């Protein structure tokens, strides 16, 4: 019962949530710089206004209404501007990773640090130099960088001028960005992820779907109906999948030894009852939301079931003739998955199947416990999901994110995060079981290595193995304090698994 010898134990972060230094080193403005802090009970949002100064706010997943633009509102706090200040703490933080024994560290590159406007002619040397330093520091500690090219990041200029990923021109801007990174670090970075959670139907925050590009004659990105809205997002994701495949192909030409992955958010989906409609709903949701995009980046095909559904709904994305060939020519070497929890769903109206317009009845699973933000604690489902992914795709699997969030404080200089330790233990045990049953699992990147800004909630929602002394309103001194889980994960890595003592728990 052990993990493979070269198993990639590590941790993950993303530039938009971790890096800070928002106006340093020639960095340009990104959409996420416009997102407010949020509190423990209120999600983060973006203020938008139109020519008449009317204001609306949007939340994660939403698009900007036509005629509005996002802006920084006076009197509000924008926590990603400093985040947890990796920009100035990278040496200290990498030393902490090394102390834990990390084999890998998953980081993402801030697009606007390299191309401040996204459509610049030449890259920003100062931005590249920052990451040269980070990568060299990792290498010094024998930590393998695992680089995510795009993680919930969008140059503001690309959103306002081009409307984000709805516009096919974004493929070229992304490829130019990716090429600079592949060439710069071709001898230093082996593991890459082209896009974080390519299956997440984000709006303005992740896909840059701003409406003012209608003036340029492109498609609308603010659907009049839920169906239109979904079609717009499918179109954007199609562009991302094409971009990702082209990046993989290009990367192999630069260094054939690269290990290239694309990644999906994965969560187990249970039917709320054994009523066949609920069971079919859970099956379809999982298939459409996770397995179909995986089919595209593993096999290079668009799932025929998805295509059929799109045709019926009239949401088929516009595709170029060459897309079919492009998708086939740039498949991934490994399957990346992010895993946190499971969901339990039923159908609450008379329609059936996973279709737009069906009201989902989201339940709490009576057999599971839930955390503060209603995310379930369900380690056994991870093993099932790993087996299902392996059975379908037969590719090595990397867990790119997994972790437990809490509201946390320091007591006598310590953070006792027993729940996170339990979560880690129980999930690692299920990973071990999956390996024992034949799954080719190659790595585990804990989310997150250190406390960083939560995508949805701000600083109250902490995931780190290292506490950062700052809050939702104040950067404070950003002091790093090792949590109890830091030492626990250190022992796991040292044992290359749970080891005898941990096993007995
Ligand atoms: C994933 C994202 C991460 C991270 C995580 C936790 O979807 O890739 O960036 O944020 O979810 O989500 P949250 O921070 O909203 O709790």
mmCIF file of N, CA, C and O and ligand atoms in Angstrom, residues 17 151-152 196-197 338 340 375 401 447 454-456 461 463, ligand 1:
data_model
loop_
_atom_site.group_PDB
_atom_site.id
_atom_site.type_symbol
_atom_site.label_atom_id
_atom_site.label_comp_id
_atom_site.label_asym_id
_atom_site.label_seq_id
_atom_site.Cartn_x
_atom_site.Cartn_y
_atom_site.Cartn_z
ATOM 1 N N UNK A 17 -4.973 35.166 -7.015
ATOM 2 C CA UNK A 17 -5.390 35.072 -5.614
ATOM 3 C C UNK A 17 -4.217 35.216 -4.640
ATOM 4 O O UNK A 17 -4.410 35.324 -3.443
ATOM 5 N N UNK A 151 -5.148 30.904 -15.310
ATOM 6 C CA UNK A 151 -5.972 30.542 -14.161
ATOM 7 C C UNK A 151 -6.848 31.744 -13.788
ATOM 8 O O UNK A 151 -6.385 32.675 -13.136
ATOM 9 N N UNK A 152 -8.091 31.724 -14.201
ATOM 10 C CA UNK A 152 -9.067 32.775 -13.878
ATOM 11 C C UNK A 152 -8.462 34.164 -14.056
ATOM 12 O O UNK A 152 -8.538 35.017 -13.162
ATOM 13 N N UNK A 196 -6.906 26.470 -16.390
ATOM 14 C CA UNK A 196 -7.528 25.981 -15.160
ATOM 15 C C UNK A 196 -9.034 25.816 -15.371
ATOM 16 O O UNK A 196 -9.697 26.711 -15.902
ATOM 17 N N UNK A 197 -9.564 24.692 -14.949
ATOM 18 C CA UNK A 197 -11.013 24.434 -14.941
ATOM 19 C C UNK A 197 -11.682 24.920 -16.229
ATOM 20 O O UNK A 197 -12.555 25.798 -16.214
ATOM 21 N N UNK A 338 -9.544 19.009 -10.499
ATOM 22 C CA UNK A 338 -9.682 19.682 -9.205
ATOM 23 C C UNK A 338 -10.831 19.022 -8.481
ATOM 24 O O UNK A 338 -11.890 18.802 -9.074
ATOM 25 N N UNK A 340 -13.034 18.964 -4.723
ATOM 26 C CA UNK A 340 -13.278 19.461 -3.363
ATOM 27 C C UNK A 340 -14.378 18.668 -2.659
ATOM 28 O O UNK A 340 -14.226 18.264 -1.520
ATOM 29 N N UNK A 375 -19.904 23.161 1.594
ATOM 30 C CA UNK A 375 -19.194 22.203 0.737
ATOM 31 C C UNK A 375 -19.104 20.901 1.539
ATOM 32 O O UNK A 375 -18.730 20.913 2.718
ATOM 33 N N UNK A 401 -5.935 20.341 -7.553
ATOM 34 C CA UNK A 401 -6.413 21.087 -6.381
ATOM 35 C C UNK A 401 -7.255 20.148 -5.535
ATOM 36 O O UNK A 401 -8.042 19.363 -6.078
ATOM 37 N N UNK A 447 -4.661 22.327 -2.283
ATOM 38 C CA UNK A 447 -5.153 23.699 -2.391
ATOM 39 C C UNK A 447 -5.530 24.156 -0.994
ATOM 40 O O UNK A 447 -6.384 23.579 -0.383
ATOM 41 N N UNK A 454 -9.894 33.659 -1.486
ATOM 42 C CA UNK A 454 -10.800 32.696 -2.111
ATOM 43 C C UNK A 454 -11.444 33.338 -3.340
ATOM 44 O O UNK A 454 -11.790 34.520 -3.316
ATOM 45 N N UNK A 455 -11.593 32.550 -4.393
ATOM 46 C CA UNK A 455 -12.197 33.090 -5.629
ATOM 47 C C UNK A 455 -13.577 33.665 -5.357
ATOM 48 O O UNK A 455 -13.951 34.695 -5.879
ATOM 49 N N UNK A 456 -14.339 32.973 -4.528
ATOM 50 C CA UNK A 456 -15.732 33.381 -4.362
ATOM 51 C C UNK A 456 -15.964 34.242 -3.126
ATOM 52 O O UNK A 456 -16.876 35.058 -3.115
ATOM 53 N N UNK A 461 -12.320 32.862 3.930
ATOM 54 C CA UNK A 461 -12.336 31.440 3.567
ATOM 55 C C UNK A 461 -10.901 30.997 3.306
ATOM 56 O O UNK A 461 -10.348 31.253 2.246
ATOM 57 N N UNK A 463 -7.772 28.194 3.057
ATOM 58 C CA UNK A 463 -7.484 26.813 2.637
ATOM 59 C C UNK A 463 -6.048 26.391 2.940
ATOM 60 O O UNK A 463 -5.680 25.259 2.680
HETATM 61 C C1 LIG B 1 -11.251 26.350 -7.861
HETATM 62 C C2 LIG B 1 -10.307 27.376 -8.391
HETATM 63 C C3 LIG B 1 -9.389 27.964 -7.395
HETATM 64 C C4 LIG B 1 -9.949 28.100 -5.998
HETATM 65 C C5 LIG B 1 -10.840 26.947 -5.578
HETATM 66 C C6 LIG B 1 -11.637 27.172 -4.322
HETATM 67 O O1 LIG B 1 -12.393 26.363 -8.622
HETATM 68 O O2 LIG B 1 -9.508 26.846 -9.428
HETATM 69 O O3 LIG B 1 -8.869 29.141 -7.927
HETATM 70 O O4 LIG B 1 -10.432 29.337 -5.753
HETATM 71 O O5 LIG B 1 -11.741 26.581 -6.580
HETATM 72 O O6 LIG B 1 -12.760 27.991 -4.568
HETATM 73 P P1 LIG B 1 -13.126 29.207 -3.644
HETATM 74 O O7 LIG B 1 -11.885 30.004 -3.515
HETATM 75 O O8 LIG B 1 -14.196 29.953 -4.337
HETATM 76 O O9 LIG B 1 -13.568 28.620 -2.358
#
